[in-house]
PDB file of C-alpha atoms in Angstrom:
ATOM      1  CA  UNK D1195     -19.178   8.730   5.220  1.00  0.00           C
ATOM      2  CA  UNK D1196     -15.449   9.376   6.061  1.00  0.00           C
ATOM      3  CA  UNK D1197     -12.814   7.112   4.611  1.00  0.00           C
ATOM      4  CA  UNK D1198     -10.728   5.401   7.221  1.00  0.00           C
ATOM      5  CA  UNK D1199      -7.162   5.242   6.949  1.00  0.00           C
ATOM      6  CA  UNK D1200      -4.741   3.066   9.212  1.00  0.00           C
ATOM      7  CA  UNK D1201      -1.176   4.129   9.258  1.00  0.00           C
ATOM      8  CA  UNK D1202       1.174   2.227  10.934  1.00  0.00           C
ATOM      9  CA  UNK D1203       4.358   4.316  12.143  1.00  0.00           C
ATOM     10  CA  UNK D1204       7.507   3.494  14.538  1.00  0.00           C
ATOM     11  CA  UNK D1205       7.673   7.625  14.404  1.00  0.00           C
ATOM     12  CA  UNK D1206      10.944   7.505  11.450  1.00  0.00           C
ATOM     13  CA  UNK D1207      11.282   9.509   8.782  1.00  0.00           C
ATOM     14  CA  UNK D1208       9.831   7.259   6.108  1.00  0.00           C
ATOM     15  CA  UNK D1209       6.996   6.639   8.250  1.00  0.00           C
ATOM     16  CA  UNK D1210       6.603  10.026   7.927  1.00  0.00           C
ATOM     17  CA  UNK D1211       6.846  10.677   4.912  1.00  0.00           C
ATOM     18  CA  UNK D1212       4.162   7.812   4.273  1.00  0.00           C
ATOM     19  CA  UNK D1213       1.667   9.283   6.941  1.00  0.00           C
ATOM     20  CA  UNK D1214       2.288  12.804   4.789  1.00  0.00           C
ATOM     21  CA  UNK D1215       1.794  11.445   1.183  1.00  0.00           C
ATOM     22  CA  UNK D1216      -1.245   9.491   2.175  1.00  0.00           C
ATOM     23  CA  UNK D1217      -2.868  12.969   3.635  1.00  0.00           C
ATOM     24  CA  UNK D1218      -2.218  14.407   0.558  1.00  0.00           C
ATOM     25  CA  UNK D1219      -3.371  11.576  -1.658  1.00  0.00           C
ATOM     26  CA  UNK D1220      -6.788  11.952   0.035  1.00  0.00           C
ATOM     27  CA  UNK D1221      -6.976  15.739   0.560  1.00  0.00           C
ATOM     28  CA  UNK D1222     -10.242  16.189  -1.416  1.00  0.00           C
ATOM     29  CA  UNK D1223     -11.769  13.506   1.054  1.00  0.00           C
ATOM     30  CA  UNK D1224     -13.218  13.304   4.407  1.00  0.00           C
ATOM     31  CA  UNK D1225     -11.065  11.224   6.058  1.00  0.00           C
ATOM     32  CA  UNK D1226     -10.485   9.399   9.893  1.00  0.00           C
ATOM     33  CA  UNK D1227      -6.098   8.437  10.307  1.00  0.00           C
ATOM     34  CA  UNK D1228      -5.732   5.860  12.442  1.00  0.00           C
ATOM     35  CA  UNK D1229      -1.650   6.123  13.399  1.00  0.00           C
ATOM     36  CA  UNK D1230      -0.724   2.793  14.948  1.00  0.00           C
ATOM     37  CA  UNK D1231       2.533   2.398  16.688  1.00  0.00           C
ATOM     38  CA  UNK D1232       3.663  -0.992  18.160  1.00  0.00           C
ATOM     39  CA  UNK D1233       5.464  -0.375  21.221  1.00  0.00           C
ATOM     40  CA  UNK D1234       7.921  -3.001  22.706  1.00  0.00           C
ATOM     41  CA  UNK D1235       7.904  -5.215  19.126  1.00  0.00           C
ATOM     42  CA  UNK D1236      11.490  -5.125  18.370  1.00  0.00           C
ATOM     43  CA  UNK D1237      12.016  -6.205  21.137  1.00  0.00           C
ATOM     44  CA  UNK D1238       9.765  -8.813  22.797  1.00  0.00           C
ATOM     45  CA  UNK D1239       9.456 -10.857  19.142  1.00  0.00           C
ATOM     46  CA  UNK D1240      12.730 -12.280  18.352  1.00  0.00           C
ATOM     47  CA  UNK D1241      14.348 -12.374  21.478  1.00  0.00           C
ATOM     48  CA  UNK D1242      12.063 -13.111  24.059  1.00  0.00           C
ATOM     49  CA  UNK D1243       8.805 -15.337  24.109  1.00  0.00           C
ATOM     50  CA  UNK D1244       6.749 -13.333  26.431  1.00  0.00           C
ATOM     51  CA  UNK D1245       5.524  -9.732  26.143  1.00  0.00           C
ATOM     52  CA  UNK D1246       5.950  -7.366  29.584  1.00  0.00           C
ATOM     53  CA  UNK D1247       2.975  -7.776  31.553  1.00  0.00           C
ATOM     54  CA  UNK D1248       0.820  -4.521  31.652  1.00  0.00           C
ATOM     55  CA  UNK D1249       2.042  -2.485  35.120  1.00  0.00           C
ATOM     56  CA  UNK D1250       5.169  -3.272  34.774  1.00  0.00           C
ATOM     57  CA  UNK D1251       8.163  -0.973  34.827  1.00  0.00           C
ATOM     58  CA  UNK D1252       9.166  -1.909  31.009  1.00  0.00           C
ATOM     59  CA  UNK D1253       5.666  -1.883  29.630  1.00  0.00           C
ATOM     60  CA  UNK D1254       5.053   1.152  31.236  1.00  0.00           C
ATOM     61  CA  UNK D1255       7.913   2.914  30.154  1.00  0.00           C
ATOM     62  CA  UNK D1256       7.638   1.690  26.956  1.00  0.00           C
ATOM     63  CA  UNK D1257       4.101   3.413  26.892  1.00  0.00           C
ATOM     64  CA  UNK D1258       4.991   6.567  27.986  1.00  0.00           C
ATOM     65  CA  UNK D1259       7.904   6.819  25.152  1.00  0.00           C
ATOM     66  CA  UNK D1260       4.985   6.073  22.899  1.00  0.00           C
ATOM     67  CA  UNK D1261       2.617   8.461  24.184  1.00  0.00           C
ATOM     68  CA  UNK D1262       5.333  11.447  23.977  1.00  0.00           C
ATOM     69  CA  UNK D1263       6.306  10.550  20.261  1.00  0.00           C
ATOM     70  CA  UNK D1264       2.632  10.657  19.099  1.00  0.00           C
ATOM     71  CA  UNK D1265       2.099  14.316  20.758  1.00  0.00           C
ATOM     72  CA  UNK D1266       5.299  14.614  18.726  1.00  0.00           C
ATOM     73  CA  UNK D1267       3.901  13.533  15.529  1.00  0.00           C
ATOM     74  CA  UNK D1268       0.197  15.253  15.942  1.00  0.00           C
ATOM     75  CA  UNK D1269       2.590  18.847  16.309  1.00  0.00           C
ATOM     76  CA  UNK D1270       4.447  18.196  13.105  1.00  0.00           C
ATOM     77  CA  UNK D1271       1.231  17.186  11.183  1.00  0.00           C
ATOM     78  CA  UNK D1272      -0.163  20.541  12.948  1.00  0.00           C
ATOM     79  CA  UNK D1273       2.675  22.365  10.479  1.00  0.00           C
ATOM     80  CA  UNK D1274       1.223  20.497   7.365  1.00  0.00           C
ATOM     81  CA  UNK D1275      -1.502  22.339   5.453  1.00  0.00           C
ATOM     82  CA  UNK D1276      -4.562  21.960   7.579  1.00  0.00           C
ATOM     83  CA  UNK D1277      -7.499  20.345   6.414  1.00  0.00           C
ATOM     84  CA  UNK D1278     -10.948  20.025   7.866  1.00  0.00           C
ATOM     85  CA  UNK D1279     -11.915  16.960   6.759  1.00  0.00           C
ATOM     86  CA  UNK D1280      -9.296  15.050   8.077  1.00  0.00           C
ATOM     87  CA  UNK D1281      -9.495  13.618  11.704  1.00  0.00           C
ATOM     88  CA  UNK D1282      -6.079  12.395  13.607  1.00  0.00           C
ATOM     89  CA  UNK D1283      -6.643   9.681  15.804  1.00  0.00           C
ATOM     90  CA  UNK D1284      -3.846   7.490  17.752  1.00  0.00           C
ATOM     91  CA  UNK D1285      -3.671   3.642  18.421  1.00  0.00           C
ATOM     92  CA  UNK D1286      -0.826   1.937  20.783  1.00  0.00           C
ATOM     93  CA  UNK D1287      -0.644  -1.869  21.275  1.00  0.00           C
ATOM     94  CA  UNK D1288       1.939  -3.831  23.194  1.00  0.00           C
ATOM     95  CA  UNK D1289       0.527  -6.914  20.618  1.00  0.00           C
ATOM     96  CA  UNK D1290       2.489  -8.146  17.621  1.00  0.00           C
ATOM     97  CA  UNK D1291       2.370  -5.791  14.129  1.00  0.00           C
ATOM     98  CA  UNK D1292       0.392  -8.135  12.297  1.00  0.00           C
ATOM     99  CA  UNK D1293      -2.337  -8.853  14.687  1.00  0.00           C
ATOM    100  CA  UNK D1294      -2.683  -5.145  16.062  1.00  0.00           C
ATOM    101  CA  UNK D1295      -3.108  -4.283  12.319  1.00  0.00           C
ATOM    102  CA  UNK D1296      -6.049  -6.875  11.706  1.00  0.00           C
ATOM    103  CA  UNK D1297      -7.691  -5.883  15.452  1.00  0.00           C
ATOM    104  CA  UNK D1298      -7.666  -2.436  14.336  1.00  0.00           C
ATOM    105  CA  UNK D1299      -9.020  -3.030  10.690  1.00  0.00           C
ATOM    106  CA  UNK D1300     -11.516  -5.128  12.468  1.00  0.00           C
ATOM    107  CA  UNK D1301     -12.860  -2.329  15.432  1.00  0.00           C
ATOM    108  CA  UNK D1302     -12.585   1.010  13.115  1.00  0.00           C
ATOM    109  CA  UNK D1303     -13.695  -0.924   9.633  1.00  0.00           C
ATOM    110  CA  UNK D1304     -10.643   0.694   7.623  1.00  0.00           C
ATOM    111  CA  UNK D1305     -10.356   1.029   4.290  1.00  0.00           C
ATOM    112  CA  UNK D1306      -6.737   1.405   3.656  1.00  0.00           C
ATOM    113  CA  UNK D1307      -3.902   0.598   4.886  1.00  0.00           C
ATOM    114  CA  UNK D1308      -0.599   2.813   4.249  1.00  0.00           C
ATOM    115  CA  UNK D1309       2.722   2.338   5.074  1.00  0.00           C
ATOM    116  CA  UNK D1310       6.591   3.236   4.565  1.00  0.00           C
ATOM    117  CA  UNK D1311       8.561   0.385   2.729  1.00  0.00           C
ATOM    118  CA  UNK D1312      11.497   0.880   5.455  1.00  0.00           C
ATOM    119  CA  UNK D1313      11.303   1.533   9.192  1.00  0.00           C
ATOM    120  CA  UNK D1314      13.821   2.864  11.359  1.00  0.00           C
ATOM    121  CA  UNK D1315      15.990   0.115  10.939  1.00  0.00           C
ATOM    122  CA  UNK D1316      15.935  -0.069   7.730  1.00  0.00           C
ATOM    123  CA  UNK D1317      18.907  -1.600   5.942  1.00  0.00           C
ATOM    124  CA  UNK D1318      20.436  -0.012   2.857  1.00  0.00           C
ATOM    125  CA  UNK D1319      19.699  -1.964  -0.637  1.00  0.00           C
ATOM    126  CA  UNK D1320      16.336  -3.365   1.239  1.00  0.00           C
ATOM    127  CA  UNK D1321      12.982  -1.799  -0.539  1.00  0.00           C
ATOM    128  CA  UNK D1322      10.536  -3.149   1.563  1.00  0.00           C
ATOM    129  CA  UNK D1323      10.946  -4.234   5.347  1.00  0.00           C
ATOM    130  CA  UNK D1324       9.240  -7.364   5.998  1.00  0.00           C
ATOM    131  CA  UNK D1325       6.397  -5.669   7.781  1.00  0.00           C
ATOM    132  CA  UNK D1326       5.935  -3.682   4.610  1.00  0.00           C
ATOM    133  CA  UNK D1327       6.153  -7.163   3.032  1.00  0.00           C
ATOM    134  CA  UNK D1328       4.226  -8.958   5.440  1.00  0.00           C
ATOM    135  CA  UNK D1329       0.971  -6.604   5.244  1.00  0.00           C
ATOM    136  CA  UNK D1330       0.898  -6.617   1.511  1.00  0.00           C
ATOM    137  CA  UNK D1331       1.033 -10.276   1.585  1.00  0.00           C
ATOM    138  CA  UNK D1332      -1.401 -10.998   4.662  1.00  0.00           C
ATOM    139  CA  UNK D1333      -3.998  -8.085   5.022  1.00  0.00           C
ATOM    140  CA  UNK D1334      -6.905  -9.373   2.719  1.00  0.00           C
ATOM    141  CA  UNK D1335      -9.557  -7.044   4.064  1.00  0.00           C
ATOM    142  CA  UNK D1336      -8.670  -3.899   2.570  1.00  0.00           C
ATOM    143  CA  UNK D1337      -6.374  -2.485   0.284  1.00  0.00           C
ATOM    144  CA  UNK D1338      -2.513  -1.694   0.973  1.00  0.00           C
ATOM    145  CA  UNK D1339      -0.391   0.980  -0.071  1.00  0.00           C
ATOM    146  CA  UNK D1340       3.495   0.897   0.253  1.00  0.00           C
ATOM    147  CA  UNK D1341       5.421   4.243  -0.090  1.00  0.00           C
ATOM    148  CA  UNK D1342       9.036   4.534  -0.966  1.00  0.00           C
ATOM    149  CA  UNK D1343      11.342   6.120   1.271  1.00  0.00           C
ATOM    150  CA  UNK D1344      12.442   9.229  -0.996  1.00  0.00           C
ATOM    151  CA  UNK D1345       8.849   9.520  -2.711  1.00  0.00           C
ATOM    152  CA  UNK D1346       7.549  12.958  -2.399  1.00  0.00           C
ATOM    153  CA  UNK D1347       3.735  13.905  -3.261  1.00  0.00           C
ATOM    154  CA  UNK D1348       2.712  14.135  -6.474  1.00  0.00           C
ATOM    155  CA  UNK D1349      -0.696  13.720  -7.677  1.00  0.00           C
ATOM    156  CA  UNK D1350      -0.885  10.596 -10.008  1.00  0.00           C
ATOM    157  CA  UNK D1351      -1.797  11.004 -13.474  1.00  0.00           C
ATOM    158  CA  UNK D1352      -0.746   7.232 -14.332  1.00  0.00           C
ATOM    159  CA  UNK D1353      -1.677   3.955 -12.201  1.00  0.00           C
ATOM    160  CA  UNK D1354       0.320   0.930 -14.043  1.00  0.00           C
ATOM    161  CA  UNK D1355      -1.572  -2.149 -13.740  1.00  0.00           C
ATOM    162  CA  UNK D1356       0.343  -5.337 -14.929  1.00  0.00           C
ATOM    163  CA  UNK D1357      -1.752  -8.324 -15.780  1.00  0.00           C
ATOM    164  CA  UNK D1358      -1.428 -11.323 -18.412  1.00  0.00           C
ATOM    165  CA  UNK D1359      -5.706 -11.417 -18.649  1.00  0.00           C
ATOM    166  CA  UNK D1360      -5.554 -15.178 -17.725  1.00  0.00           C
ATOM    167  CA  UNK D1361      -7.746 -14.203 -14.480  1.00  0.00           C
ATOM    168  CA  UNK D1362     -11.934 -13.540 -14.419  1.00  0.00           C
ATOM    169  CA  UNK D1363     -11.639  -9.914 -12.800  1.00  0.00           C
ATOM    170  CA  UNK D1364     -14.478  -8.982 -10.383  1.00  0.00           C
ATOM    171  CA  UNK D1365     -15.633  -5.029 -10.516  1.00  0.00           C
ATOM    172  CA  UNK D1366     -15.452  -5.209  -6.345  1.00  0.00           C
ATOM    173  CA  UNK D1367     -11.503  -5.475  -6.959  1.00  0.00           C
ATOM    174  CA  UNK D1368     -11.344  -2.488  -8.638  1.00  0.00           C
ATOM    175  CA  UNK D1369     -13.051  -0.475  -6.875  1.00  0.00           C
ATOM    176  CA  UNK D1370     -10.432   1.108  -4.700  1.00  0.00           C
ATOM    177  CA  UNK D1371      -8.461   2.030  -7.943  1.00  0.00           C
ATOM    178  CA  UNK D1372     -11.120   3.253  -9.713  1.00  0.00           C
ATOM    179  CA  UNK D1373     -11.946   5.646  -7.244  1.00  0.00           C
ATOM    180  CA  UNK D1374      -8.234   6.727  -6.831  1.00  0.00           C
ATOM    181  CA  UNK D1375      -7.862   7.193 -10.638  1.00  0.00           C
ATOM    182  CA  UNK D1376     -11.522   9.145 -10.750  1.00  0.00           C
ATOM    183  CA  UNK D1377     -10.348  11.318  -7.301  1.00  0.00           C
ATOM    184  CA  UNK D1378      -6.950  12.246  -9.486  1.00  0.00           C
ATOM    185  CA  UNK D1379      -8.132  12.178 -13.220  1.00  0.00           C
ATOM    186  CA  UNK D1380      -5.357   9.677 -13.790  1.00  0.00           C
ATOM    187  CA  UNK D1381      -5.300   7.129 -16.315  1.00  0.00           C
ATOM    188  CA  UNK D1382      -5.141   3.388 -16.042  1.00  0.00           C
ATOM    189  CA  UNK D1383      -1.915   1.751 -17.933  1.00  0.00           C
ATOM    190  CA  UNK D1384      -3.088  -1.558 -18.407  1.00  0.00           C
ATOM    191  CA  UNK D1385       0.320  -3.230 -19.074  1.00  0.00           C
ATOM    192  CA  UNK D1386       0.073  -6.614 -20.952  1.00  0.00           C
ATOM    193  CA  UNK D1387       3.078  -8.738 -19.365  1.00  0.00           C
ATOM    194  CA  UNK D1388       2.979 -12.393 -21.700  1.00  0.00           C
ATOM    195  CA  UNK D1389       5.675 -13.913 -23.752  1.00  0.00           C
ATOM    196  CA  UNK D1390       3.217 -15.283 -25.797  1.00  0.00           C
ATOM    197  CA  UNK D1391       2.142 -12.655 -28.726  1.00  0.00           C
ATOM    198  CA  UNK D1392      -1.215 -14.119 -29.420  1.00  0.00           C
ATOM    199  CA  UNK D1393      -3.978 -14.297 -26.632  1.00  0.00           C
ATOM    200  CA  UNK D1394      -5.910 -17.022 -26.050  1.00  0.00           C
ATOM    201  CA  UNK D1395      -9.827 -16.676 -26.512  1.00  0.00           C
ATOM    202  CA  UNK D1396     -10.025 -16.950 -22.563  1.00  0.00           C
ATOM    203  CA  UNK D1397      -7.598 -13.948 -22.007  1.00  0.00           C
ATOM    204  CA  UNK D1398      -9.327 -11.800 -25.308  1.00  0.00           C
ATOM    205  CA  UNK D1399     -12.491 -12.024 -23.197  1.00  0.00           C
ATOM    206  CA  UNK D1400     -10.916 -11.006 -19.816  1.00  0.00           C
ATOM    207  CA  UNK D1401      -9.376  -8.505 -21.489  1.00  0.00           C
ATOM    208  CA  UNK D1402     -12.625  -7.206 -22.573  1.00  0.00           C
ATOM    209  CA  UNK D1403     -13.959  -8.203 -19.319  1.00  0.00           C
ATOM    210  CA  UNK D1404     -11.515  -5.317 -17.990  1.00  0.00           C
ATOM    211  CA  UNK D1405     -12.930  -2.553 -20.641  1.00  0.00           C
ATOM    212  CA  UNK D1406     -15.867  -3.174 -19.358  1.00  0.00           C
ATOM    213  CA  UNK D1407     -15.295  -2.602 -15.322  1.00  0.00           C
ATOM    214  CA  UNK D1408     -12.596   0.361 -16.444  1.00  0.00           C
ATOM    215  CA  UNK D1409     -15.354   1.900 -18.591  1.00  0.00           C
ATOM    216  CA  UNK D1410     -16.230   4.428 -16.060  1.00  0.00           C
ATOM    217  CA  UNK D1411     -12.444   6.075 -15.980  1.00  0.00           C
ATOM    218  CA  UNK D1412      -9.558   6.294 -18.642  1.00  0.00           C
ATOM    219  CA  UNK D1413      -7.053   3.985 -19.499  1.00  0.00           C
ATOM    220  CA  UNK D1414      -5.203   2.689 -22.269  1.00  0.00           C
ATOM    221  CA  UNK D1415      -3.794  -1.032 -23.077  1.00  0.00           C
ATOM    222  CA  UNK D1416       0.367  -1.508 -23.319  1.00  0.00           C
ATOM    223  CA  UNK D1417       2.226  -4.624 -23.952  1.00  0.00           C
ATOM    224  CA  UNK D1418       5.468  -5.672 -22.421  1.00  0.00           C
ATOM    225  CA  UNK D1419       7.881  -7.784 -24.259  1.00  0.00           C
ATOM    226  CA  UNK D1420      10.326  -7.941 -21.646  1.00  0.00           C
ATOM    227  CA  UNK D1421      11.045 -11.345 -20.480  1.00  0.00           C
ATOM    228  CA  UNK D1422      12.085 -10.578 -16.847  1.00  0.00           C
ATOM    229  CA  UNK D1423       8.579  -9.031 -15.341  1.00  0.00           C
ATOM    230  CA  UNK D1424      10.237  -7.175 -12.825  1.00  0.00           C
ATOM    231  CA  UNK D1425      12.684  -5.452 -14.978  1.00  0.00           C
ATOM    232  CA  UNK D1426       9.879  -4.357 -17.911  1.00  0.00           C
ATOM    233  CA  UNK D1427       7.899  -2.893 -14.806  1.00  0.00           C
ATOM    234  CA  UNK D1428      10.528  -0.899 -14.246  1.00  0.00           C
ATOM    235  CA  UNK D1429      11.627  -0.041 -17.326  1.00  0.00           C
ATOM    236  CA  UNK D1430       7.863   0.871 -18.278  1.00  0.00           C
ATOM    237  CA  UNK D1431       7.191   3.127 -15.186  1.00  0.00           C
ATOM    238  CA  UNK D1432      10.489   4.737 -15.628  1.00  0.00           C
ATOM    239  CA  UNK D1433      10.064   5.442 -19.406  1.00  0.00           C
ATOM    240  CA  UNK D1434       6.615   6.750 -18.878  1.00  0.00           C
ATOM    241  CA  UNK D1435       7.177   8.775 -15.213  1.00  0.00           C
ATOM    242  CA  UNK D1436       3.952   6.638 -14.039  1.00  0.00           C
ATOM    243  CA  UNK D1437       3.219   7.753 -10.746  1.00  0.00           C
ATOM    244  CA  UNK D1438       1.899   4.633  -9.222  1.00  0.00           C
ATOM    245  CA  UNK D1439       1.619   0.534 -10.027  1.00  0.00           C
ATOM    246  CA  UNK D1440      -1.535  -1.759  -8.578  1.00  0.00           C
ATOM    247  CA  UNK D1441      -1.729  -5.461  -8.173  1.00  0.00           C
ATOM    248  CA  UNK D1442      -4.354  -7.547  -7.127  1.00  0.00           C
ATOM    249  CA  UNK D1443      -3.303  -9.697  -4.263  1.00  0.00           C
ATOM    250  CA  UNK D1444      -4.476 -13.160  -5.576  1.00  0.00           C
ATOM    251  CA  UNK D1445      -2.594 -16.739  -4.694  1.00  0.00           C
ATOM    252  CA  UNK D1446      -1.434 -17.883  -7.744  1.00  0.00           C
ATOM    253  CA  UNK D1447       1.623 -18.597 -10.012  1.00  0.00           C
ATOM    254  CA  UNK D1448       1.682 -14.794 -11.375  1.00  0.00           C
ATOM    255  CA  UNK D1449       1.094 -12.923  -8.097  1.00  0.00           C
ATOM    256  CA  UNK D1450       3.931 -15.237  -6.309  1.00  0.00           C
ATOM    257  CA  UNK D1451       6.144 -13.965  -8.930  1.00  0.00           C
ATOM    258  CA  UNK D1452       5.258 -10.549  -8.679  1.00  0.00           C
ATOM    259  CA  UNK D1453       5.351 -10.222  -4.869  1.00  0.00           C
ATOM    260  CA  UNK D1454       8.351 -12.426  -3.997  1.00  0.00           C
ATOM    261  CA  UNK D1455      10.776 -10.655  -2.508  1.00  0.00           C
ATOM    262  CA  UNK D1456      13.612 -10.311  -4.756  1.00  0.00           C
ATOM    263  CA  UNK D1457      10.780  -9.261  -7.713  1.00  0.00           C
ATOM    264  CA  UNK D1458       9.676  -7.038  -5.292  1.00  0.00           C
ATOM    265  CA  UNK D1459      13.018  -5.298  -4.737  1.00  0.00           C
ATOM    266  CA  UNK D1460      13.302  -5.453  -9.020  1.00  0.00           C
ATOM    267  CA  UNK D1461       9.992  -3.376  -9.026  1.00  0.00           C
ATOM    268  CA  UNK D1462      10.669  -0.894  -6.959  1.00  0.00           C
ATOM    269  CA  UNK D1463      14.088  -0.271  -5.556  1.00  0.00           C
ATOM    270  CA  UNK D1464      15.452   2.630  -6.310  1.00  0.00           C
ATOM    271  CA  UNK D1465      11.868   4.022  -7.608  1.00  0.00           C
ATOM    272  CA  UNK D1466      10.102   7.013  -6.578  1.00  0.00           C
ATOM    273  CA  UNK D1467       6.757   5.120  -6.829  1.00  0.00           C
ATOM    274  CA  UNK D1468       4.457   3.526  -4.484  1.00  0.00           C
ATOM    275  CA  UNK D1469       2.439   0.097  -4.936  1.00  0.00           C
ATOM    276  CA  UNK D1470      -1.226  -0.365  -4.406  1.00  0.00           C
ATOM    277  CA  UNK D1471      -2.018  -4.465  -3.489  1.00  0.00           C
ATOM    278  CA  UNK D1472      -5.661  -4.994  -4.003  1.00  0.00           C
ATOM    279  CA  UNK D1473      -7.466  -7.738  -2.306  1.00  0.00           C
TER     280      UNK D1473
END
């Protein structure tokens, strides 16, 4: 069964370079892309209340641009190295980002979704645009991936996985990463982040909770001493050249931390590496 992919793009460069890394990630698989585009948002969201009725001269227009940039986009990916277990498909919606996203993951079933951490507006100094922000934060069905800007294609030998082992992991979260790590031969860095140098008997049987689930592909344990979690996540995946860094999504203290937005910028600003949120 194919492995469907939803790729939200407003046709810039970084989304892009996000539709092309995510090909690549997933070349050895058969594969259905789903490239969304969200015609009319920028507009019709923050200035207006309303959306242009369907038929009308705007909407139409505005449908037609789309139409034209995604026989665009289908000729570039015609230049990328063609492979026939990938199928292209294309998705317009005059709705808001957010709920075209869950209609589509919905209809098609997706398994992923990918995306650029700027669009075309993108402001210098800003690592994630807050529909990068806002999918990582509110898509719970599936997994998503965020791609830096500059990152080019490189297939990942280390996933960094930051925990502190004070959660009860399930094997359905890791899943997804398993099977990345497994497609790749990469190794799980399971990166300790604690102040605390002893472990509790709760988090020495989480921990060993994890062995068990990650039994089935490498990995190795690390510990991070670094006070500032953002910073040591940085430092770590810069020391080591890791080629990728996974969270699970969860609402608590630890994930608010890790995903608020200035962390978020800490993590992965200036950083050639994209971030896997599990759900």
């Amino acid at each position: 069964m194919s492995k469907r992919i939803l790729i939200p793009t407003d046709f810039s460069k970084n989304a892009l370079n996000a539709i092309r890394y995510t090909i690549d990630l997933y070349a050895k698989l058969n594969c259905d892309f789903y490239f969304l585009n969200v015609f009319g948002f920028d507009k019709y969201t923050t200035n207006s209340l309303s959306i242009p009725e369907e038929g009308s001269a705007v909407f139409e227009q505005a449908k037609e641009d789309c139409e034209k940039n995604f026989v665009k986009l289908l000729d570039t990916l015609a230049l990328h190295p063609e492979n026939l277990k990938h199928n292209y498909y294309t998705e317009s919606s005059y709705n808001f980002l957010s709920e075209a996203i869950h209609k589509i993951i919905t209809e098609k079933d997706i398994d992923l979704v990918a995306m650029g951490t700027k669009g075309a507006t993108g402001a210098k100094g800003v690592l994630f645009g807050s529909n990068t922000v806002m999918a990582m934060e509110k898509i719970r069905e599936c997994p998503v991936l965020a791609i830096p800007e500059h990152v080019s294609f490189i297939s990942p030998k280390e996933i960094v996985f930051p925990t502190n082992f004070k959660d009860v992991y399930k094997r359905s979260e890791f899943r997804y990463l398993i099977e990345l790590a497994k497609m790749h031969n990469a190794e799980i860095a399971i990166l300790h982040l604690e102040k605390n140098k002893e472990l509790t008997e709760s988090q020495l049987s989480n921990k060993q909770l994890l062995s068990s689930i990650l039994s089935e592909t490498a990995y190795q344990f690390h510990t991070l001493t670094e006070k500032n979690l953002g910073k040591g996540i940085q430092t770590f995946i810069e020391s080591r050249e890791s080629d990728m860094v996974s969270f699970i999504n969860r609402k608590h203290f630890f994930f608010d931390n890790v995903f608020s937005r200035p962390l978020i910028k800490e993590i992965g600003y200036d950083s050639d590496v994209p971030i896997l949120a599990l759900h």
